[in-house]
GROMACS .gro file of C-alpha atoms in nm:
model
  440
    1MET     CA    1   3.228   4.252   4.613
    2ALA     CA    2   2.854   4.197   4.709
    3VAL     CA    3   2.788   4.169   4.338
    4LYS     CA    4   3.051   3.952   4.238
    5SER     CA    5   2.940   3.710   4.552
    6HIS     CA    6   2.587   3.719   4.420
    7ILE     CA    7   2.722   3.602   4.083
    8CYS     CA    8   2.953   3.332   4.216
    9LEU     CA    9   2.645   3.203   4.413
   10LEU     CA   10   2.417   3.218   4.120
   11GLY     CA   11   2.680   3.014   3.933
   12LEU     CA   12   2.689   2.747   4.224
   13ILE     CA   13   2.328   2.735   4.223
   14ILE     CA   14   2.300   2.649   3.833
   15LEU     CA   15   2.586   2.425   3.852
   16CYS     CA   16   2.389   2.238   4.127
   17SER     CA   17   2.068   2.230   3.917
   18LEU     CA   18   2.263   2.078   3.614
   19LEU     CA   19   2.419   1.806   3.828
   20THR     CA   20   2.138   1.698   4.038
   21GLY     CA   21   2.006   1.361   3.901
   22MET     CA   22   2.211   1.384   3.587
   23SER     CA   23   2.441   1.067   3.483
   24GLU     CA   24   2.762   1.049   3.330
   25ALA     CA   25   2.628   0.860   3.042
   26GLU     CA   26   2.308   0.898   2.845
   27VAL     CA   27   2.196   0.758   2.527
   28THR     CA   28   1.886   0.795   2.312
   29VAL     CA   29   1.792   0.500   2.114
   30PHE     CA   30   1.520   0.508   1.840
   31SER     CA   31   1.371   0.168   1.740
   32SER     CA   32   1.057   0.022   1.586
   33SER     CA   33   0.815  -0.219   1.729
   34GLY     CA   34   0.922  -0.603   1.632
   35GLU     CA   35   1.312  -0.513   1.620
   36ASN     CA   36   1.573  -0.643   1.865
   37VAL     CA   37   1.749  -0.379   2.059
   38ALA     CA   38   2.054  -0.383   2.270
   39LEU     CA   39   2.066  -0.069   2.530
   40PRO     CA   40   2.439   0.002   2.621
   41CYS     CA   41   2.571   0.047   2.976
   42PHE     CA   42   2.833   0.279   2.987
   43ASN     CA   43   2.937   0.235   3.351
   44ALA     CA   44   2.962  -0.118   3.322
   45LEU     CA   45   3.245  -0.280   3.536
   46SER     CA   46   3.436  -0.588   3.403
   47ASP     CA   47   3.206  -0.816   3.588
   48CYS     CA   48   2.838  -0.791   3.507
   49ILE     CA   49   2.739  -0.959   3.856
   50SER     CA   50   2.760  -0.599   3.968
   51THR     CA   51   2.521  -0.452   3.727
   52THR     CA   52   2.126  -0.380   3.779
   53TRP     CA   53   1.888  -0.255   3.508
   54THR     CA   54   1.577  -0.064   3.604
   55TYR     CA   55   1.284   0.064   3.379
   56SER     CA   56   1.090   0.387   3.460
   57LYS     CA   57   0.736   0.372   3.321
   58PRO     CA   58   0.645   0.689   3.156
   59ARG     CA   59   0.454   0.942   3.349
   60THR     CA   60   0.453   0.717   3.670
   61SER     CA   61   0.692   0.698   3.953
   62VAL     CA   62   0.700   0.315   3.925
   63THR     CA   63   1.042   0.154   3.888
   64VAL     CA   64   1.077  -0.220   3.803
   65GLU     CA   65   1.372  -0.391   3.832
   66LEU     CA   66   1.484  -0.580   3.543
   67ILE     CA   67   1.830  -0.739   3.639
   68ALA     CA   68   1.978  -0.783   3.977
   69GLY     CA   69   2.315  -0.854   4.015
   70GLY     CA   70   2.378  -0.982   3.669
   71ILE     CA   71   2.077  -1.213   3.734
   72LYS     CA   72   1.746  -1.156   3.507
   73ASN     CA   73   1.408  -1.104   3.729
   74LYS     CA   74   1.175  -1.401   3.581
   75ASN     CA   75   0.882  -1.258   3.749
   76ILE     CA   76   0.820  -0.973   3.529
   77GLU     CA   77   0.582  -0.988   3.253
   78ARG     CA   78   0.854  -0.953   2.975
   79ALA     CA   79   1.126  -1.160   3.130
   80GLU     CA   80   1.129  -1.411   2.843
   81ARG     CA   81   1.205  -1.121   2.592
   82LEU     CA   82   1.515  -0.990   2.808
   83SER     CA   83   1.874  -1.063   2.840
   84LEU     CA   84   2.208  -0.952   2.945
   85GLY     CA   85   2.488  -0.893   2.692
   86SER     CA   86   2.861  -1.012   2.760
   87ASP     CA   87   2.904  -0.622   2.773
   88CYS     CA   88   2.646  -0.601   3.037
   89SER     CA   89   2.423  -0.451   2.774
   90LEU     CA   90   2.049  -0.477   2.813
   91ASN     CA   91   1.890  -0.723   2.505
   92ILE     CA   92   1.531  -0.659   2.431
   93TYR     CA   93   1.387  -0.910   2.175
   94LYS     CA   94   1.097  -0.790   1.959
   95ILE     CA   95   1.010  -0.477   2.120
   96THR     CA   96   0.668  -0.369   2.144
   97GLU     CA   97   0.551   0.012   2.176
   98GLU     CA   98   0.508  -0.103   2.543
   99ASP     CA   99   0.875  -0.121   2.594
  100HIS     CA  100   0.907   0.238   2.551
  101GLY     CA  101   1.073   0.444   2.845
  102LYS     CA  102   1.378   0.530   3.080
  103TYR     CA  103   1.602   0.228   3.117
  104THR     CA  104   1.885   0.283   3.397
  105CYS     CA  105   2.197   0.083   3.443
  106GLN     CA  106   2.369   0.093   3.787
  107GLN     CA  107   2.653  -0.079   3.955
  108TYR     CA  108   2.665  -0.218   4.305
  109MET     CA  109   2.979  -0.348   4.486
  110ASN     CA  110   2.970  -0.504   4.821
  111GLY     CA  111   2.605  -0.365   4.840
  112GLN     CA  112   2.711  -0.015   4.798
  113LYS     CA  113   2.644   0.175   4.452
  114HIS     CA  114   2.936   0.240   4.244
  115GLY     CA  115   2.983   0.516   4.001
  116MET     CA  116   2.703   0.707   3.813
  117ASP     CA  117   2.386   0.586   3.658
  118ALA     CA  118   2.410   0.522   3.275
  119GLN     CA  119   2.058   0.603   3.139
  120ALA     CA  120   1.892   0.455   2.801
  121PHE     CA  121   1.585   0.643   2.658
  122LEU     CA  122   1.421   0.408   2.423
  123HIS     CA  123   1.162   0.568   2.166
  124VAL     CA  124   0.940   0.300   1.997
  125LEU     CA  125   0.794   0.367   1.663
  126HIS     CA  126   0.482   0.170   1.590
  127VAL     CA  127   0.235   0.128   1.284
  128SER     CA  128  -0.101  -0.020   1.341
  129SER     CA  129  -0.397  -0.043   1.085
  130SER     CA  130  -0.776   0.019   1.129
  131SER     CA  131  -0.841  -0.322   0.978
  132THR     CA  132  -0.902  -0.624   1.180
  133GLN     CA  133  -0.849  -0.814   0.878
  134THR     CA  134  -0.520  -0.958   0.778
  135GLU     CA  135  -0.627  -0.965   0.427
  136MET     CA  136  -0.823  -0.699   0.239
  137ARG     CA  137  -0.984  -0.649  -0.099
  138SER     CA  138  -0.924  -0.395  -0.391
  139GLY     CA  139  -1.146  -0.127  -0.308
  140SER     CA  140  -1.144  -0.127   0.056
  141SER     CA  141  -1.026   0.175   0.237
  142LEU     CA  142  -0.746   0.135   0.462
  143THR     CA  143  -0.618   0.361   0.733
  144LEU     CA  144  -0.271   0.330   0.916
  145THR     CA  145  -0.172   0.502   1.218
  146CYS     CA  146   0.213   0.570   1.266
  147GLN     CA  147   0.310   0.693   1.649
  148LEU     CA  148   0.625   0.764   1.796
  149PHE     CA  149   0.607   0.652   2.198
  150SER     CA  150   0.864   0.808   2.417
  151TYR     CA  151   0.986   0.878   2.783
  152ASP     CA  152   0.722   1.147   2.921
  153ASN     CA  153   0.620   1.269   2.591
  154THR     CA  154   0.955   1.405   2.504
  155CYS     CA  155   0.873   1.340   2.148
  156ASP     CA  156   0.697   1.662   2.160
  157GLY     CA  157   0.981   1.825   2.270
  158LEU     CA  158   1.207   1.670   1.994
  159ILE     CA  159   0.973   1.796   1.716
  160ARG     CA  160   1.008   2.155   1.855
  161THR     CA  161   1.377   2.176   1.915
  162GLU     CA  162   1.546   1.891   1.710
  163ASP     CA  163   1.346   1.918   1.383
  164LEU     CA  164   1.233   1.565   1.435
  165GLN     CA  165   0.970   1.451   1.190
  166LEU     CA  166   0.737   1.176   1.116
  167PHE     CA  167   0.635   1.095   0.729
  168TRP     CA  168   0.521   0.829   0.517
  169VAL     CA  169   0.712   0.689   0.220
  170ASN     CA  170   0.623   0.424  -0.039
  171GLN     CA  171   0.847   0.116  -0.092
  172VAL     CA  172   1.090   0.326  -0.328
  173GLY     CA  173   1.129   0.625  -0.097
  174VAL     CA  174   0.884   0.848  -0.243
  175ASN     CA  175   0.702   1.082   0.026
  176LEU     CA  176   0.359   1.000   0.010
  177GLN     CA  177   0.258   1.356   0.108
  178THR     CA  178   0.282   1.455  -0.270
  179ASP     CA  179   0.059   1.163  -0.383
  180SER     CA  180  -0.300   1.257  -0.400
  181ARG     CA  181  -0.391   0.890  -0.360
  182TYR     CA  182  -0.292   0.912   0.016
  183GLN     CA  183  -0.449   1.134   0.285
  184ILE     CA  184  -0.204   1.233   0.560
  185LEU     CA  185  -0.326   1.347   0.890
  186SER     CA  186  -0.152   1.453   1.204
  187SER     CA  187  -0.367   1.390   1.498
  188GLY     CA  188  -0.086   1.485   1.762
  189GLN     CA  189   0.276   1.603   1.782
  190CYS     CA  190   0.399   1.243   1.717
  191ILE     CA  191   0.110   1.057   1.539
  192LYS     CA  192   0.064   1.030   1.152
  193THR     CA  193  -0.225   0.862   0.996
  194LEU     CA  194  -0.234   0.754   0.630
  195THR     CA  195  -0.566   0.677   0.438
  196THR     CA  196  -0.604   0.526   0.102
  197THR     CA  197  -0.833   0.322  -0.106
  198LEU     CA  198  -0.643  -0.001  -0.195
  199LEU     CA  199  -0.605  -0.114  -0.590
  200ASN     CA  200  -0.509  -0.468  -0.707
  201GLU     CA  201  -0.166  -0.358  -0.779
  202ASP     CA  202  -0.098  -0.267  -0.418
  203ASN     CA  203  -0.090  -0.649  -0.320
  204ASN     CA  204   0.251  -0.712  -0.161
  205THR     CA  205   0.338  -0.325  -0.166
  206GLU     CA  206   0.526  -0.190   0.145
  207LEU     CA  207   0.424   0.175   0.301
  208ARG     CA  208   0.702   0.279   0.559
  209CYS     CA  209   0.666   0.548   0.828
  210LEU     CA  210   1.001   0.729   0.885
  211VAL     CA  211   1.166   0.909   1.189
  212GLN     CA  212   1.402   1.197   1.067
  213LYS     CA  213   1.608   1.401   1.286
  214LYS     CA  214   1.801   1.691   1.151
  215ASN     CA  215   1.801   1.510   0.810
  216GLU     CA  216   1.885   1.154   0.961
  217ILE     CA  217   1.672   0.880   0.948
  218LYS     CA  218   1.666   0.742   1.301
  219THR     CA  219   1.435   0.435   1.222
  220SER     CA  220   1.124   0.301   1.030
  221ALA     CA  221   0.810   0.078   1.042
  222SER     CA  222   0.672  -0.099   0.746
  223TYR     CA  223   0.323  -0.214   0.679
  224THR     CA  224   0.287  -0.459   0.379
  225VAL     CA  225  -0.050  -0.455   0.181
  226LYS     CA  226  -0.213  -0.802   0.157
  227LEU     CA  227  -0.525  -0.868  -0.052
  228GLY     CA  228  -0.746  -1.118   0.012
  229GLY     CA  229  -0.741  -1.382  -0.286
  230MET     CA  230  -0.437  -1.236  -0.448
  231SER     CA  231  -0.157  -1.426  -0.578
  232GLU     CA  232   0.215  -1.396  -0.642
  233ALA     CA  233   0.163  -1.451  -1.004
  234GLU     CA  234  -0.089  -1.173  -1.143
  235VAL     CA  235  -0.141  -0.989  -1.446
  236THR     CA  236  -0.376  -0.695  -1.577
  237VAL     CA  237  -0.522  -0.714  -1.923
  238PHE     CA  238  -0.672  -0.438  -2.148
  239SER     CA  239  -0.892  -0.536  -2.439
  240SER     CA  240  -1.156  -0.417  -2.638
  241SER     CA  241  -1.477  -0.580  -2.715
  242GLY     CA  242  -1.445  -0.804  -3.044
  243GLU     CA  243  -1.082  -0.878  -2.994
  244ASN     CA  244  -0.917  -1.194  -2.950
  245VAL     CA  245  -0.749  -1.243  -2.589
  246THR     CA  246  -0.486  -1.446  -2.439
  247LEU     CA  247  -0.455  -1.509  -2.051
  248ALA     CA  248  -0.123  -1.620  -1.947
  249CYS     CA  249  -0.103  -1.869  -1.679
  250ILE     CA  250   0.207  -1.786  -1.499
  251ASN     CA  251   0.227  -2.086  -1.268
  252ALA     CA  252   0.134  -2.362  -1.569
  253LEU     CA  253   0.323  -2.701  -1.517
  254SER     CA  254   0.472  -2.888  -1.824
  255ASP     CA  255   0.144  -3.101  -1.846
  256CYS     CA  256  -0.178  -2.884  -1.884
  257THR     CA  257  -0.405  -3.186  -1.762
  258SER     CA  258  -0.285  -3.032  -1.413
  259THR     CA  259  -0.464  -2.686  -1.524
  260THR     CA  260  -0.787  -2.557  -1.402
  261TRP     CA  261  -0.922  -2.214  -1.506
  262THR     CA  262  -1.212  -2.017  -1.330
  263TYR     CA  263  -1.390  -1.694  -1.393
  264THR     CA  264  -1.531  -1.465  -1.120
  265LYS     CA  265  -1.748  -1.146  -1.253
  266HIS     CA  266  -1.762  -0.988  -0.915
  267SER     CA  267  -1.612  -1.070  -0.555
  268SER     CA  268  -1.984  -1.098  -0.428
  269SER     CA  269  -2.076  -1.343  -0.742
  270GLY     CA  270  -1.989  -1.704  -0.768
  271THR     CA  271  -1.699  -1.875  -0.950
  272VAL     CA  272  -1.751  -2.036  -1.255
  273GLU     CA  273  -1.518  -2.338  -1.367
  274LEU     CA  274  -1.411  -2.288  -1.730
  275ILE     CA  275  -1.150  -2.556  -1.761
  276ALA     CA  276  -1.091  -2.850  -1.547
  277GLY     CA  277  -0.776  -3.066  -1.569
  278GLY     CA  278  -0.717  -2.919  -1.905
  279ILE     CA  279  -1.064  -2.989  -2.061
  280LYS     CA  280  -1.312  -2.735  -2.146
  281ASN     CA  281  -1.654  -2.717  -1.962
  282LYS     CA  282  -1.881  -2.728  -2.259
  283ASN     CA  283  -2.192  -2.661  -2.057
  284ILE     CA  284  -2.118  -2.254  -1.988
  285GLU     CA  285  -2.270  -2.038  -2.231
  286ARG     CA  286  -1.959  -1.916  -2.387
  287ALA     CA  287  -1.779  -2.254  -2.435
  288GLU     CA  288  -1.736  -2.186  -2.811
  289ARG     CA  289  -1.543  -1.887  -2.742
  290LEU     CA  290  -1.266  -2.054  -2.515
  291SER     CA  291  -0.971  -2.273  -2.575
  292LEU     CA  292  -0.660  -2.374  -2.388
  293GLY     CA  293  -0.313  -2.289  -2.537
  294SER     CA  294  -0.029  -2.508  -2.562
  295ASP     CA  295   0.127  -2.328  -2.267
  296CYS     CA  296  -0.192  -2.368  -2.063
  297SER     CA  297  -0.292  -2.003  -2.141
  298LEU     CA  298  -0.679  -1.911  -2.162
  299ASN     CA  299  -0.782  -1.820  -2.508
  300ILE     CA  300  -1.100  -1.585  -2.548
  301TYR     CA  301  -1.228  -1.561  -2.911
  302LYS     CA  302  -1.419  -1.206  -2.977
  303THR     CA  303  -1.459  -1.094  -2.616
  304THR     CA  304  -1.752  -0.879  -2.532
  305LYS     CA  305  -1.808  -0.659  -2.213
  306ASP     CA  306  -1.936  -0.930  -2.011
  307ASP     CA  307  -1.616  -1.109  -2.025
  308HIS     CA  308  -1.448  -0.884  -1.814
  309GLY     CA  309  -1.360  -1.005  -1.440
  310GLN     CA  310  -1.096  -1.213  -1.264
  311TYR     CA  311  -0.957  -1.541  -1.422
  312THR     CA  312  -0.755  -1.751  -1.191
  313CYS     CA  313  -0.536  -2.053  -1.331
  314GLN     CA  314  -0.456  -2.326  -1.076
  315GLN     CA  315  -0.257  -2.630  -1.080
  316TYR     CA  316  -0.409  -2.991  -0.921
  317VAL     CA  317  -0.162  -3.270  -0.906
  318ASN     CA  318  -0.312  -3.617  -0.775
  319GLY     CA  319  -0.601  -3.421  -0.656
  320GLN     CA  320  -0.414  -3.190  -0.461
  321LYS     CA  321  -0.360  -2.812  -0.534
  322HIS     CA  322  -0.016  -2.749  -0.627
  323GLY     CA  323   0.161  -2.378  -0.596
  324THR     CA  324   0.021  -2.037  -0.560
  325ASP     CA  325  -0.258  -1.916  -0.788
  326ALA     CA  326  -0.198  -1.708  -1.110
  327GLN     CA  327  -0.466  -1.433  -1.161
  328ALA     CA  328  -0.573  -1.218  -1.468
  329PHE     CA  329  -0.773  -0.926  -1.447
  330LEU     CA  330  -0.949  -0.862  -1.769
  331HIS     CA  331  -1.070  -0.506  -1.842
  332VAL     CA  332  -1.276  -0.451  -2.143
  333LEU     CA  333  -1.357  -0.140  -2.355
  334HIS     CA  334  -1.676  -0.133  -2.534
  335VAL     CA  335  -1.847   0.129  -2.750
  336SER     CA  336  -2.237   0.137  -2.856
  337SER     CA  337  -2.456   0.322  -3.045
  338SER     CA  338  -2.782   0.516  -2.977
  339SER     CA  339  -2.891   0.410  -3.333
  340ALA     CA  340  -3.050   0.080  -3.402
  341GLN     CA  341  -2.968   0.138  -3.753
  342THR     CA  342  -2.658   0.016  -3.925
  343GLU     CA  343  -2.674   0.308  -4.185
  344ILE     CA  344  -2.783   0.659  -4.103
  345ARG     CA  345  -2.851   0.980  -4.280
  346SER     CA  346  -2.651   1.280  -4.321
  347GLY     CA  347  -2.827   1.529  -4.102
  348SER     CA  348  -2.881   1.269  -3.817
  349SER     CA  349  -2.764   1.289  -3.473
  350VAL     CA  350  -2.572   0.993  -3.322
  351THR     CA  351  -2.457   0.930  -2.983
  352LEU     CA  352  -2.189   0.699  -2.918
  353THR     CA  353  -2.128   0.592  -2.547
  354CYS     CA  354  -1.779   0.441  -2.472
  355GLN     CA  355  -1.761   0.219  -2.133
  356PHE     CA  356  -1.456   0.080  -1.955
  357PHE     CA  357  -1.561  -0.245  -1.773
  358THR     CA  358  -1.343  -0.359  -1.476
  359PHE     CA  359  -1.347  -0.634  -1.193
  360ASP     CA  360  -1.527  -0.496  -0.888
  361ASN     CA  361  -1.563  -0.130  -1.033
  362THR     CA  362  -1.181  -0.078  -0.967
  363CYS     CA  363  -1.199   0.170  -1.276
  364ASP     CA  364  -1.330   0.422  -1.041
  365SER     CA  365  -0.990   0.393  -0.829
  366LEU     CA  366  -0.797   0.366  -1.146
  367VAL     CA  367  -0.912   0.718  -1.261
  368ARG     CA  368  -0.860   0.865  -0.934
  369TYR     CA  369  -0.520   0.727  -0.838
  370GLU     CA  370  -0.362   0.588  -1.170
  371ASN     CA  371  -0.481   0.901  -1.402
  372LEU     CA  372  -0.658   0.659  -1.614
  373GLN     CA  373  -0.847   0.855  -1.878
  374LEU     CA  374  -1.118   0.791  -2.138
  375PHE     CA  375  -1.138   1.028  -2.464
  376TRP     CA  376  -1.243   1.015  -2.816
  377VAL     CA  377  -1.029   1.088  -3.128
  378ASN     CA  378  -1.057   1.116  -3.484
  379GLN     CA  379  -0.889   0.895  -3.740
  380ALA     CA  380  -0.619   1.141  -3.758
  381ASP     CA  381  -0.591   1.091  -3.357
  382VAL     CA  382  -0.711   1.435  -3.307
  383ASN     CA  383  -0.881   1.458  -2.954
  384LEU     CA  384  -1.253   1.569  -3.013
  385GLN     CA  385  -1.262   1.709  -2.713
  386THR     CA  386  -1.131   2.019  -2.901
  387ASP     CA  387  -1.366   2.001  -3.204
  388SER     CA  388  -1.708   2.222  -3.140
  389ARG     CA  389  -1.882   1.942  -3.368
  390TYR     CA  390  -1.872   1.709  -3.082
  391GLN     CA  391  -2.034   1.729  -2.763
  392MET     CA  392  -1.865   1.506  -2.484
  393LEU     CA  393  -2.042   1.398  -2.175
  394SER     CA  394  -1.880   1.172  -1.862
  395SER     CA  395  -2.192   1.010  -1.700
  396GLY     CA  396  -1.950   0.828  -1.451
  397PRO     CA  397  -1.581   0.781  -1.395
  398CYS     CA  398  -1.557   0.540  -1.679
  399ILE     CA  399  -1.845   0.622  -1.918
  400ILE     CA  400  -1.792   0.898  -2.197
  401THR     CA  401  -2.050   0.979  -2.466
  402LEU     CA  402  -2.008   1.152  -2.777
  403THR     CA  403  -2.271   1.317  -2.990
  404THR     CA  404  -2.256   1.479  -3.310
  405THR     CA  405  -2.469   1.567  -3.645
  406LEU     CA  406  -2.361   1.362  -3.918
  407LEU     CA  407  -2.216   1.537  -4.231
  408ASN     CA  408  -2.184   1.357  -4.576
  409GLU     CA  409  -1.819   1.392  -4.546
  410ASP     CA  410  -1.848   1.164  -4.223
  411ASN     CA  411  -1.889   0.858  -4.441
  412ASN     CA  412  -1.661   0.574  -4.373
  413THR     CA  413  -1.495   0.787  -4.126
  414GLU     CA  414  -1.355   0.631  -3.801
  415LEU     CA  415  -1.412   0.752  -3.436
  416ARG     CA  416  -1.199   0.597  -3.158
  417CYS     CA  417  -1.227   0.593  -2.812
  418LEU     CA  418  -0.903   0.540  -2.617
  419VAL     CA  419  -0.796   0.408  -2.251
  420LYS     CA  420  -0.488   0.602  -2.152
  421MET     CA  421  -0.314   0.516  -1.829
  422LYS     CA  422  -0.006   0.699  -1.691
  423ASN     CA  423   0.020   0.830  -2.034
  424GLU     CA  424   0.028   0.527  -2.205
  425ILE     CA  425  -0.234   0.391  -2.448
  426LYS     CA  426  -0.389   0.066  -2.326
  427THR     CA  427  -0.661  -0.037  -2.566
  428SER     CA  428  -0.888   0.151  -2.801
  429VAL     CA  429  -1.207   0.069  -2.991
  430SER     CA  430  -1.349   0.205  -3.292
  431TYR     CA  431  -1.681   0.295  -3.449
  432THR     CA  432  -1.699   0.343  -3.839
  433VAL     CA  433  -1.983   0.582  -3.966
  434LYS     CA  434  -2.176   0.427  -4.255
  435LEU     CA  435  -2.421   0.682  -4.420
  436GLU     CA  436  -2.711   0.520  -4.601
  437GLY     CA  437  -2.690   0.538  -4.956
  438LYS     CA  438  -2.343   0.643  -4.967
  439LYS     CA  439  -2.068   0.419  -5.127
  440SER     CA  440  -1.767   0.265  -4.938
   0.00000   0.00000   0.00000
């Protein structure tokens, strides 16, 4: 009997401990900063004038009264963002990370508390940037911090017991943990930082931080990359020196007299006006190699390595700028020879340097993050890296030199340097061997 009494007493103690402070209705809400949230009041009576909502600040004993007798407390800091729904739910407009915590809905009739409390625990996901600038440039480093704010750090417990996870994805939902372009670091149970070097093509792309619990996405917060000076209309052009290039003006009007083309070699250099009001600037060095197409495109005849850079097409109507800029980034591949002679002899050593010129040295980033490659091939498209006759040296991310000793049979053979990005040949430039005294 004594044993049974002890068991019954233990059961009562456990039951009391479970009931103490617990509510009949409890809900957990996940949201991201900037969203609108409605917290349900499950114990609501038909008339919301009996409803009181309170807020408990995490890790403090302070409780703030938000709604009393169905009337909003206008003396609190966020009063303008709060309202009471027709079902007595608490509406919070454009929540911030400071809104996380415990919200309690209570009912009072004739000054007496009625029924059990209904509680809502609000977890808020927030993304912040290390950059104070709203716009950044290609080549800049960006660090984003994603943090889940929860009442009394319950996030830590959710990660341990509820299989809760935070992770970053791109705009097509691919987990960025698998992409070498992005460095992901967990500096706490509920904090994930992402660091990357921005490329031109990152403009307007969206990076999202997700909260997943037991394979279910609970909420997400996004960050959209905005690069300074970038436009909605943008094109990247790959060319080799000596080619003719046409740069499209995507924002062109029907009459090219409204068109202006400018050129910027580097982001730190000045801007040169090439075309103004549809008329070519004849005072610039390369004026004879430029012309305006019937569709307002910019034609460059026999490009050189010095033509690489950023080209911007703008429209002006009655002296006022019209629409958004259209930009073209021109990358130029160039090959040079160590020999000053146009013809050399069999047995001579020749060194060819292939270099890829880009705006603001973005080639370095393209090599690291877009799998851009430079390599030499012969006229049968065989990669010369595998041929012991040729010595290859990379003296920079976008410079590859080829050295070989020429043979008689090399006369009129063609060596080509290729640019490949994501397994697609973007452009190539060739060098034809001419041996002295040999016939073509």
